PDB file of C-alpha atoms in Angstrom:
ATOM      1  CA  MET A 711       8.022 118.602  59.896  1.00 50.00           C
ATOM      2  CA  ARG A 712       9.644 115.278  61.330  1.00 55.00           C
ATOM      3  CA  ALA A 713       8.044 115.551  64.578  1.00 50.00           C
ATOM      4  CA  GLY A 714       4.785 115.901  62.978  1.00 53.00           C
ATOM      5  CA  MET A 715       5.757 112.686  60.989  1.00 52.00           C
ATOM      6  CA  ALA A 716       6.156 110.948  64.364  1.00 51.00           C
ATOM      7  CA  GLY A 717       2.808 111.625  65.600  1.00 55.00           C
ATOM      8  CA  LEU A 718       1.253 110.039  62.345  1.00 53.00           C
ATOM      9  CA  ILE A 719       3.418 107.162  62.430  1.00 54.00           C
ATOM     10  CA  VAL A 720       2.361 106.510  66.178  1.00 51.00           C
ATOM     11  CA  ALA A 721      -1.368 106.700  64.972  1.00 51.00           C
ATOM     12  CA  ALA A 722      -0.381 104.151  62.304  1.00 50.00           C
ATOM     13  CA  ALA A 723       1.124 101.734  65.019  1.00 51.00           C
ATOM     14  CA  LEU A 724      -2.196 101.949  67.018  1.00 44.00           C
ATOM     15  CA  ALA A 725      -4.107 101.103  63.699  1.00 45.00           C
ATOM     16  CA  TRP A 726      -1.601  98.218  62.723  1.00 45.00           C
ATOM     17  CA  GLY A 727      -2.287  97.142  66.538  1.00 45.00           C
ATOM     18  CA  LEU A 728       1.589  97.587  67.999  1.00 52.00           C
ATOM     19  CA  PRO A 729       1.110  97.233  71.637  1.00 52.00           C
ATOM     20  CA  ASN A 730       2.101 100.282  73.970  1.00 53.00           C
ATOM     21  CA  ALA A 731       2.855 102.552  70.754  1.00 51.00           C
ATOM     22  CA  ALA A 732       0.750 105.386  72.438  1.00 51.00           C
ATOM     23  CA  SER A 733       2.198 104.927  76.114  1.00 52.00           C
ATOM     24  CA  ALA A 734       5.493 104.593  75.095  1.00 54.00           C
ATOM     25  CA  GLN A 735       5.563 108.067  72.907  1.00 59.00           C
ATOM     26  CA  GLY A 736       5.138 110.014  75.941  1.00 67.00           C
ATOM     27  CA  ARG A 737       7.659 108.183  78.643  1.00 84.00           C
ATOM     28  CA  CYS A 738      10.431 107.093  75.813  1.00 93.00           C
ATOM     29  CA  GLU A 739      11.206 110.762  74.801  1.00 90.00           C
ATOM     30  CA  THR A 740      13.930 111.635  77.250  1.00 86.00           C
ATOM     31  CA  GLN A 741      16.283 112.180  74.536  1.00 78.00           C
ATOM     32  CA  ARG A 742      14.288 113.470  71.878  1.00 82.00           C
ATOM     33  CA  GLN A 743      16.698 116.182  70.569  1.00 85.00           C
ATOM     34  CA  ALA A 744      19.510 113.683  70.328  1.00 90.00           C
ATOM     35  CA  TRP A 745      17.743 111.096  68.456  1.00 96.00           C
ATOM     36  CA  ALA A 746      14.349 112.518  66.926  1.00 94.00           C
ATOM     37  CA  ASP A 747      15.416 111.715  63.320  1.00 96.00           C
ATOM     38  CA  GLN A 748      16.548 108.487  63.999  1.00 97.00           C
ATOM     39  CA  ALA A 749      13.121 107.392  65.875  1.00 96.00           C
ATOM     40  CA  VAL A 750      11.131 108.402  62.911  1.00 96.00           C
ATOM     41  CA  ASP A 751      13.193 106.614  60.837  1.00 98.00           C
ATOM     42  CA  ASN A 752      12.911 103.548  62.674  1.00 98.00           C
ATOM     43  CA  ALA A 753       9.228 103.841  62.876  1.00 97.00           C
ATOM     44  CA  ILE A 754       8.962 103.964  59.285  1.00 97.00           C
ATOM     45  CA  SER A 755      11.379 100.884  58.649  1.00 98.00           C
ATOM     46  CA  LEU A 756       9.295  99.190  61.026  1.00 98.00           C
ATOM     47  CA  TYR A 757       6.585  98.640  58.536  1.00 97.00           C
ATOM     48  CA  SER A 758       8.362  99.567  55.298  1.00 97.00           C
ATOM     49  CA  LEU A 759      11.919  97.861  54.963  1.00 98.00           C
ATOM     50  CA  GLU A 760      12.436  95.521  52.448  1.00 98.00           C
ATOM     51  CA  TRP A 761      14.715  92.839  53.057  1.00 98.00           C
ATOM     52  CA  THR A 762      15.626  89.160  53.084  1.00 97.00           C
ATOM     53  CA  PRO A 763      16.440  88.316  56.555  1.00 97.00           C
ATOM     54  CA  PHE A 764      16.124  84.608  56.123  1.00 94.00           C
ATOM     55  CA  GLY A 765      16.565  84.219  52.205  1.00 91.00           C
ATOM     56  CA  ALA A 766      12.721  85.278  51.559  1.00 92.00           C
ATOM     57  CA  ALA A 767      11.429  88.810  50.675  1.00 96.00           C
ATOM     58  CA  GLU A 768      10.097  90.371  53.857  1.00 97.00           C
ATOM     59  CA  VAL A 769       8.555  93.662  54.709  1.00 97.00           C
ATOM     60  CA  GLY A 770       9.120  95.600  58.043  1.00 98.00           C
ATOM     61  CA  TRP A 771      10.995  94.028  61.182  1.00 98.00           C
ATOM     62  CA  THR A 772       7.984  93.749  63.601  1.00 98.00           C
ATOM     63  CA  THR A 773       8.640  90.126  64.004  1.00 98.00           C
ATOM     64  CA  TYR A 774      11.642  90.757  65.635  1.00 98.00           C
ATOM     65  CA  LEU A 775      10.767  93.618  68.014  1.00 98.00           C
ATOM     66  CA  PRO A 776       9.694  91.876  70.897  1.00 98.00           C
ATOM     67  CA  LEU A 777      13.247  89.641  71.103  1.00 98.00           C
ATOM     68  CA  LEU A 778      15.214  93.093  70.052  1.00 98.00           C
ATOM     69  CA  GLN A 779      13.520  94.883  72.393  1.00 98.00           C
ATOM     70  CA  LYS A 780      14.587  92.091  75.220  1.00 97.00           C
ATOM     71  CA  GLU A 781      18.190  92.673  73.930  1.00 97.00           C
ATOM     72  CA  LEU A 782      18.264  96.033  74.327  1.00 97.00           C
ATOM     73  CA  GLY A 783      16.621  96.108  77.785  1.00 97.00           C
ATOM     74  CA  THR A 784      13.865  98.438  76.820  1.00 96.00           C
ATOM     75  CA  ASP A 785      10.511  98.261  75.959  1.00 95.00           C
ATOM     76  CA  CYS A 786      10.224 101.728  74.224  1.00 96.00           C
ATOM     77  CA  GLU A 787       8.644 101.488  70.645  1.00 96.00           C
ATOM     78  CA  PRO A 788      11.042 102.217  67.763  1.00 96.00           C
ATOM     79  CA  GLY A 789       9.343 105.447  66.871  1.00 95.00           C
ATOM     80  CA  THR A 790      10.973 106.711  70.127  1.00 95.00           C
ATOM     81  CA  SER A 791      13.893 108.654  70.903  1.00 95.00           C
ATOM     82  CA  ASP A 792      14.716 106.088  73.663  1.00 96.00           C
ATOM     83  CA  PHE A 793      14.510 103.044  71.438  1.00 97.00           C
ATOM     84  CA  ALA A 794      17.025 104.857  68.984  1.00 97.00           C
ATOM     85  CA  ALA A 795      19.393 105.668  72.080  1.00 97.00           C
ATOM     86  CA  ALA A 796      19.377 101.720  73.144  1.00 97.00           C
ATOM     87  CA  LEU A 797      19.907 100.634  70.005  1.00 98.00           C
ATOM     88  CA  ALA A 798      22.920 102.678  69.442  1.00 98.00           C
ATOM     89  CA  ALA A 799      24.295 101.387  72.417  1.00 98.00           C
ATOM     90  CA  PHE A 800      23.543  98.030  71.354  1.00 98.00           C
ATOM     91  CA  GLN A 801      25.236  98.497  67.827  1.00 98.00           C
ATOM     92  CA  ALA A 802      28.696 100.305  69.775  1.00 98.00           C
ATOM     93  CA  ARG A 803      28.837  97.324  72.102  1.00 98.00           C
ATOM     94  CA  TYR A 804      29.062  94.673  69.028  1.00 98.00           C
ATOM     95  CA  ALA A 805      31.618  97.428  66.940  1.00 98.00           C
ATOM     96  CA  LEU A 806      28.882  98.275  64.479  1.00 98.00           C
ATOM     97  CA  PRO A 807      28.343 102.247  63.386  1.00 98.00           C
ATOM     98  CA  ALA A 808      26.095 103.267  66.364  1.00 98.00           C
ATOM     99  CA  THR A 809      23.852 105.117  64.004  1.00 98.00           C
ATOM    100  CA  GLY A 810      20.775 104.350  66.167  1.00 98.00           C
ATOM    101  CA  ARG A 811      18.784 103.386  63.198  1.00 98.00           C
ATOM    102  CA  PHE A 812      17.757  99.608  62.620  1.00 98.00           C
ATOM    103  CA  ASP A 813      19.639  97.779  59.479  1.00 98.00           C
ATOM    104  CA  PRO A 814      20.474  94.264  58.562  1.00 98.00           C
ATOM    105  CA  ALA A 815      23.603  94.276  59.908  1.00 98.00           C
ATOM    106  CA  THR A 816      22.112  95.107  63.273  1.00 98.00           C
ATOM    107  CA  PHE A 817      19.553  92.006  62.725  1.00 98.00           C
ATOM    108  CA  ASN A 818      22.692  89.667  61.773  1.00 98.00           C
ATOM    109  CA  VAL A 819      24.332  90.540  65.311  1.00 98.00           C
ATOM    110  CA  LEU A 820      21.106  89.864  66.936  1.00 98.00           C
ATOM    111  CA  LYS A 821      20.545  86.494  65.196  1.00 97.00           C
ATOM    112  CA  GLY A 822      24.191  85.526  66.045  1.00 97.00           C
ATOM    113  CA  ILE A 823      23.703  86.111  69.635  1.00 97.00           C
ATOM    114  CA  LEU A 824      20.553  84.491  69.913  1.00 97.00           C
ATOM    115  CA  GLN A 825      21.917  81.446  68.205  1.00 95.00           C
ATOM    116  CA  GLU A 826      24.939  81.380  70.431  1.00 94.00           C
ATOM    117  CA  ARG A 827      22.550  80.695  73.373  1.00 95.00           C
ATOM    118  CA  ARG A 828      21.282  77.766  71.875  1.00 94.00           C
ATOM    119  CA  PRO A 829      23.721  74.654  72.882  1.00 91.00           C
ATOM    120  CA  PHE A 830      22.468  72.541  70.102  1.00 89.00           C
ATOM    121  CA  VAL A 831      22.996  74.763  67.417  1.00 89.00           C
ATOM    122  CA  MET A 832      26.783  75.380  68.480  1.00 89.00           C
ATOM    123  CA  ALA A 833      27.092  71.386  68.629  1.00 88.00           C
ATOM    124  CA  ARG A 834      26.190  71.328  64.911  1.00 83.00           C
ATOM    125  CA  VAL A 835      28.507  74.271  64.587  1.00 84.00           C
ATOM    126  CA  ARG A 836      31.221  71.542  65.696  1.00 89.00           C
ATOM    127  CA  ASP A 837      29.770  69.108  63.361  1.00 86.00           C
ATOM    128  CA  GLU A 838      28.223  67.346  66.264  1.00 88.00           C
ATOM    129  CA  CYS A 839      24.574  65.832  66.591  1.00 87.00           C
ATOM    130  CA  PRO A 840      23.842  64.667  69.988  1.00 88.00           C
ATOM    131  CA  ASP A 841      22.431  61.712  70.557  1.00 89.00           C
ATOM    132  CA  PRO A 842      18.632  60.925  72.044  1.00 92.00           C
ATOM    133  CA  PRO A 843      18.141  60.593  75.490  1.00 94.00           C
ATOM    134  CA  PRO A 844      17.507  57.241  76.851  1.00 94.00           C
ATOM    135  CA  LEU A 845      13.721  56.140  77.061  1.00 92.00           C
ATOM    136  CA  ARG A 846      14.101  56.315  80.952  1.00 95.00           C
ATOM    137  CA  GLU A 847      14.148  60.421  80.767  1.00 96.00           C
ATOM    138  CA  LEU A 848      11.697  60.699  78.857  1.00 97.00           C
ATOM    139  CA  GLY A 849       8.253  61.740  80.620  1.00 96.00           C
ATOM    140  CA  TYR A 850       4.570  61.486  78.818  1.00 96.00           C
ATOM    141  CA  LEU A 851       2.609  64.867  78.324  1.00 96.00           C
ATOM    142  CA  GLU A 852      -0.939  64.779  79.813  1.00 95.00           C
ATOM    143  CA  ALA A 853      -3.468  65.585  77.153  1.00 93.00           C
ATOM    144  CA  PRO A 854      -4.398  69.101  78.067  1.00 94.00           C
ATOM    145  CA  GLU A 855      -0.856  69.588  77.382  1.00 96.00           C
ATOM    146  CA  GLU A 856      -0.983  68.647  73.858  1.00 94.00           C
ATOM    147  CA  HIS A 857      -2.253  70.234  70.988  1.00 94.00           C
ATOM    148  CA  ALA A 858      -4.702  68.721  68.733  1.00 88.00           C
ATOM    149  CA  ASP A 859      -3.136  70.075  65.381  1.00 81.00           C
ATOM    150  CA  ARG A 860      -0.200  67.262  65.924  1.00 74.00           C
ATOM    151  CA  LEU A 861      -0.080  65.222  68.921  1.00 69.00           C
ATOM    152  CA  THR A 862       3.527  64.656  70.519  1.00 75.00           C
ATOM    153  CA  ARG A 863       3.694  62.413  73.877  1.00 85.00           C
ATOM    154  CA  LEU A 864       7.051  62.713  75.185  1.00 95.00           C
ATOM    155  CA  LEU A 865       9.511  65.331  76.407  1.00 97.00           C
ATOM    156  CA  ARG A 866      12.304  65.058  78.514  1.00 97.00           C
ATOM    157  CA  ARG A 867      11.192  65.034  82.466  1.00 97.00           C
ATOM    158  CA  ASP A 868      13.186  67.855  83.456  1.00 97.00           C
ATOM    159  CA  VAL A 869      12.072  69.784  80.474  1.00 97.00           C
ATOM    160  CA  LEU A 870       8.593  68.861  80.874  1.00 97.00           C
ATOM    161  CA  ASP A 871       8.623  70.219  84.959  1.00 97.00           C
ATOM    162  CA  ALA A 872      10.205  73.506  83.604  1.00 97.00           C
ATOM    163  CA  TYR A 873       7.501  73.694  80.900  1.00 98.00           C
ATOM    164  CA  ARG A 874       4.774  73.089  83.656  1.00 98.00           C
ATOM    165  CA  ARG A 875       6.297  75.833  85.826  1.00 97.00           C
ATOM    166  CA  MET A 876       6.287  78.323  83.144  1.00 98.00           C
ATOM    167  CA  VAL A 877       2.405  77.479  82.068  1.00 98.00           C
ATOM    168  CA  THR A 878       1.433  78.144  85.282  1.00 98.00           C
ATOM    169  CA  ALA A 879       3.002  81.191  85.685  1.00 98.00           C
ATOM    170  CA  ALA A 880       1.932  82.520  82.211  1.00 98.00           C
ATOM    171  CA  ARG A 881      -1.397  81.441  83.223  1.00 98.00           C
ATOM    172  CA  ALA A 882      -1.329  83.674  86.288  1.00 98.00           C
ATOM    173  CA  GLU A 883       0.275  86.710  84.658  1.00 98.00           C
ATOM    174  CA  VAL A 884      -1.404  86.705  81.066  1.00 98.00           C
ATOM    175  CA  PRO A 885      -5.150  86.892  80.874  1.00 97.00           C
ATOM    176  CA  GLU A 886      -4.912  85.710  77.249  1.00 97.00           C
ATOM    177  CA  VAL A 887      -3.447  82.475  78.341  1.00 97.00           C
ATOM    178  CA  ARG A 888      -5.531  82.350  81.230  1.00 97.00           C
ATOM    179  CA  ASN A 889      -8.677  82.294  79.259  1.00 97.00           C
ATOM    180  CA  ASP A 890      -7.588  80.104  76.192  1.00 97.00           C
ATOM    181  CA  PRO A 891      -6.323  76.739  77.046  1.00 97.00           C
ATOM    182  CA  GLU A 892      -5.282  76.153  73.774  1.00 97.00           C
ATOM    183  CA  LEU A 893      -2.324  78.590  74.125  1.00 98.00           C
ATOM    184  CA  LEU A 894       1.030  77.371  75.361  1.00 98.00           C
ATOM    185  CA  GLN A 895      -0.147  73.573  74.394  1.00 97.00           C
ATOM    186  CA  ILE A 896       2.956  71.821  72.707  1.00 97.00           C
ATOM    187  CA  PHE A 897       2.605  70.695  69.318  1.00 95.00           C
ATOM    188  CA  SER A 898       5.956  69.046  69.055  1.00 93.00           C
ATOM    189  CA  GLY A 899       8.150  67.652  71.526  1.00 95.00           C
ATOM    190  CA  PHE A 900      10.715  64.878  71.615  1.00 94.00           C
ATOM    191  CA  ARG A 901      10.994  63.498  68.086  1.00 89.00           C
ATOM    192  CA  ASP A 902      12.508  60.126  67.152  1.00 85.00           C
ATOM    193  CA  PRO A 903      15.526  60.708  64.931  1.00 81.00           C
ATOM    194  CA  GLU A 904      14.753  57.795  62.692  1.00 78.00           C
ATOM    195  CA  ALA A 905      11.076  58.988  62.397  1.00 75.00           C
ATOM    196  CA  ASP A 906      12.247  62.671  62.056  1.00 73.00           C
ATOM    197  CA  ALA A 907      14.849  62.007  59.218  1.00 70.00           C
ATOM    198  CA  ALA A 908      12.109  59.726  57.068  1.00 73.00           C
ATOM    199  CA  ARG A 909      10.046  62.684  57.179  1.00 72.00           C
ATOM    200  CA  CYS A 910      12.568  65.316  56.307  1.00 70.00           C
ATOM    201  CA  ALA A 911      13.431  63.032  53.283  1.00 70.00           C
ATOM    202  CA  ALA A 912       9.783  62.654  52.491  1.00 75.00           C
ATOM    203  CA  GLU A 913       9.175  66.393  52.464  1.00 69.00           C
ATOM    204  CA  ARG A 914      12.674  66.950  50.530  1.00 66.00           C
ATOM    205  CA  ASN A 915      13.330  69.814  52.736  1.00 63.00           C
ATOM    206  CA  CYS A 916      16.405  68.598  54.668  1.00 64.00           C
ATOM    207  CA  ASP A 917      18.790  71.098  56.689  1.00 57.00           C
ATOM    208  CA  GLY A 918      16.689  73.828  55.366  1.00 53.00           C
ATOM    209  CA  LEU A 919      14.846  76.511  57.528  1.00 50.00           C
ATOM    210  CA  ARG A 920      11.935  74.371  57.863  1.00 51.00           C
ATOM    211  CA  ARG A 921      13.578  70.984  58.745  1.00 56.00           C
ATOM    212  CA  ALA A 922      16.851  69.484  59.632  1.00 62.00           C
ATOM    213  CA  VAL A 923      18.650  66.078  59.443  1.00 67.00           C
ATOM    214  CA  CYS A 924      19.826  66.615  62.756  1.00 80.00           C
ATOM    215  CA  SER A 925      16.850  68.570  64.646  1.00 85.00           C
ATOM    216  CA  PRO A 926      16.896  69.893  68.230  1.00 91.00           C
ATOM    217  CA  HIS A 927      14.025  67.962  68.846  1.00 92.00           C
ATOM    218  CA  ARG A 928      15.506  64.816  69.211  1.00 92.00           C
ATOM    219  CA  THR A 929      16.976  65.850  72.360  1.00 94.00           C
ATOM    220  CA  GLY A 930      13.789  65.759  73.959  1.00 95.00           C
ATOM    221  CA  THR A 931      14.509  69.602  75.491  1.00 96.00           C
ATOM    222  CA  ALA A 932      12.856  71.448  72.357  1.00 96.00           C
ATOM    223  CA  VAL A 933       9.384  72.208  72.637  1.00 97.00           C
ATOM    224  CA  ASP A 934       6.983  73.981  69.910  1.00 96.00           C
ATOM    225  CA  LEU A 935       4.468  75.860  71.378  1.00 97.00           C
ATOM    226  CA  TYR A 936       1.002  77.128  70.538  1.00 97.00           C
ATOM    227  CA  VAL A 937       1.236  81.130  70.308  1.00 98.00           C
ATOM    228  CA  GLY A 938      -1.742  81.588  68.101  1.00 97.00           C
ATOM    229  CA  GLN A 939      -2.144  81.367  64.448  1.00 96.00           C
ATOM    230  CA  LEU A 940      -3.581  83.212  61.544  1.00 95.00           C
ATOM    231  CA  LEU A 941      -6.985  81.943  59.798  1.00 93.00           C
ATOM    232  CA  GLY A 942      -5.764  79.346  56.692  1.00 93.00           C
ATOM    233  CA  MET A 943      -2.593  79.085  57.802  1.00 95.00           C
ATOM    234  CA  GLY A 944      -0.701  76.215  60.337  1.00 94.00           C
ATOM    235  CA  VAL A 945       0.677  76.534  63.545  1.00 96.00           C
ATOM    236  CA  ASP A 946       3.967  76.567  62.405  1.00 94.00           C
ATOM    237  CA  SER A 947       3.397  78.534  59.482  1.00 95.00           C
ATOM    238  CA  THR A 948       6.499  80.440  58.311  1.00 94.00           C
ATOM    239  CA  GLN A 949       5.023  83.205  55.926  1.00 96.00           C
ATOM    240  CA  PRO A 950       6.274  86.101  57.102  1.00 96.00           C
ATOM    241  CA  GLU A 951       2.305  87.662  57.890  1.00 96.00           C
ATOM    242  CA  SER A 952       1.995  84.529  59.893  1.00 97.00           C
ATOM    243  CA  ARG A 953       4.916  84.957  61.865  1.00 98.00           C
ATOM    244  CA  GLN A 954       4.245  88.520  62.382  1.00 97.00           C
ATOM    245  CA  HIS A 955       0.907  87.881  63.703  1.00 97.00           C
ATOM    246  CA  MET A 956       2.184  85.507  66.466  1.00 98.00           C
ATOM    247  CA  SER A 957       5.032  87.854  67.732  1.00 98.00           C
ATOM    248  CA  GLN A 958       2.465  90.583  68.387  1.00 96.00           C
ATOM    249  CA  GLY A 959       0.464  88.470  70.689  1.00 97.00           C
ATOM    250  CA  ALA A 960       0.768  88.595  74.209  1.00 98.00           C
ATOM    251  CA  THR A 961       1.401  84.794  74.855  1.00 98.00           C
ATOM    252  CA  TYR A 962       4.549  85.255  72.845  1.00 98.00           C
ATOM    253  CA  ARG A 963       5.642  88.736  74.055  1.00 98.00           C
ATOM    254  CA  TRP A 964       5.221  86.974  77.729  1.00 98.00           C
ATOM    255  CA  LEU A 965       7.452  84.295  76.647  1.00 98.00           C
ATOM    256  CA  VAL A 966      10.057  86.565  75.302  1.00 98.00           C
ATOM    257  CA  LYS A 967      10.315  88.477  78.531  1.00 97.00           C
ATOM    258  CA  ASN A 968       9.762  85.373  80.908  1.00 97.00           C
ATOM    259  CA  ALA A 969      10.786  82.016  79.286  1.00 97.00           C
ATOM    260  CA  GLY A 970      14.430  82.777  80.462  1.00 96.00           C
ATOM    261  CA  ARG A 971      13.275  82.264  84.029  1.00 95.00           C
ATOM    262  CA  PHE A 972      12.411  78.463  83.675  1.00 96.00           C
ATOM    263  CA  GLY A 973      15.549  77.908  81.416  1.00 97.00           C
ATOM    264  CA  PHE A 974      14.238  78.521  77.743  1.00 97.00           C
ATOM    265  CA  VAL A 975      15.577  80.274  74.979  1.00 97.00           C
ATOM    266  CA  PRO A 976      13.939  81.266  71.660  1.00 97.00           C
ATOM    267  CA  TYR A 977      15.055  80.520  68.002  1.00 97.00           C
ATOM    268  CA  LEU A 978      14.364  83.987  66.261  1.00 96.00           C
ATOM    269  CA  TYR A 979      12.858  82.643  63.280  1.00 96.00           C
ATOM    270  CA  GLU A 980       9.833  80.385  64.795  1.00 97.00           C
ATOM    271  CA  PRO A 981       8.140  82.257  67.277  1.00 98.00           C
ATOM    272  CA  TRP A 982       6.510  78.988  68.449  1.00 98.00           C
ATOM    273  CA  HIS A 983      10.066  77.364  68.893  1.00 97.00           C
ATOM    274  CA  TRP A 984      11.757  77.223  72.481  1.00 98.00           C
ATOM    275  CA  GLU A 985      14.509  75.313  73.706  1.00 97.00           C
ATOM    276  CA  TRP A 986      15.642  74.360  77.527  1.00 97.00           C
ATOM    277  CA  VAL A 987      19.234  75.175  78.370  1.00 96.00           C
ATOM    278  CA  GLY A 988      18.772  75.034  82.153  1.00 90.00           C
ATOM    279  CA  PRO A 989      17.606  77.535  84.850  1.00 75.00           C
ATOM    280  CA  SER A 990      20.739  79.244  85.453  1.00 61.00           C
ATOM    281  CA  GLU A 991      21.506  79.813  81.785  1.00 56.00           C
ATOM    282  CA  GLY A 992      17.982  81.301  81.053  1.00 52.00           C
ATOM    283  CA  GLN A 993      17.942  83.297  83.934  1.00 56.00           C
ATOM    284  CA  ASN A 994      20.758  85.362  83.260  1.00 52.00           C
ATOM    285  CA  ARG A 995      19.980  86.186  79.798  1.00 53.00           C
ATOM    286  CA  PRO A 996      18.980  89.717  79.168  1.00 51.00           C
TER     287      PRO A 996
END
């Protein structure tokens, strides 16, 4: 009965456009007997879990799947036994019940791990707000690197070099990026702290999910990259359906797997936001 349900779920995943669902069903079932029930439960909750991971209601967890797969060290889909086994190992590693089922507690551990990899966040935990770099350390973006939605001019020079290497690699490795010059353009780089604070106050959303008094963009090491958008929604729309759409694209999935090669780490909530932490740190991420 549950095995038949798993087949129906794979069909649903294909209808929803989840990448690799069909191929994963075959090659990621090496532990079918031990984890079959958990695989079915994960496949169902992937689209049906009602929860509030960032304070607002969301349904399902497809938005966070690419980063979770990266952390688990698997590209198997949630409806497979191998994914459940990898998830259980992750849970055990962080002293959670090793159920093999995705749940909010597991997500919170993932969120904490990814936040700890952002030096700016850890500085803010210590109540520190880094000073912006001197102007001599900032370089100008070229016109094809700027997104028309929101022009940004500057980025720290070493970060700009890393960004350019990353885009060159993405264009060579991802047809979607190669065929669409808009993808991976920057719509926010260095932001002057005073101007950012004024905008924060004007929008009356300081130190919230959308805007902070002390933003990582003040360091010149944070970039907001165009990774696609839903019709009628902005390039940085935080609506659940918008973030879900971005996270399922080939551009974002490539970034999840490869941005660390160039020193960039992600922000879990915003698929477009990446921060440069240096090549050695980024390359050592799972």
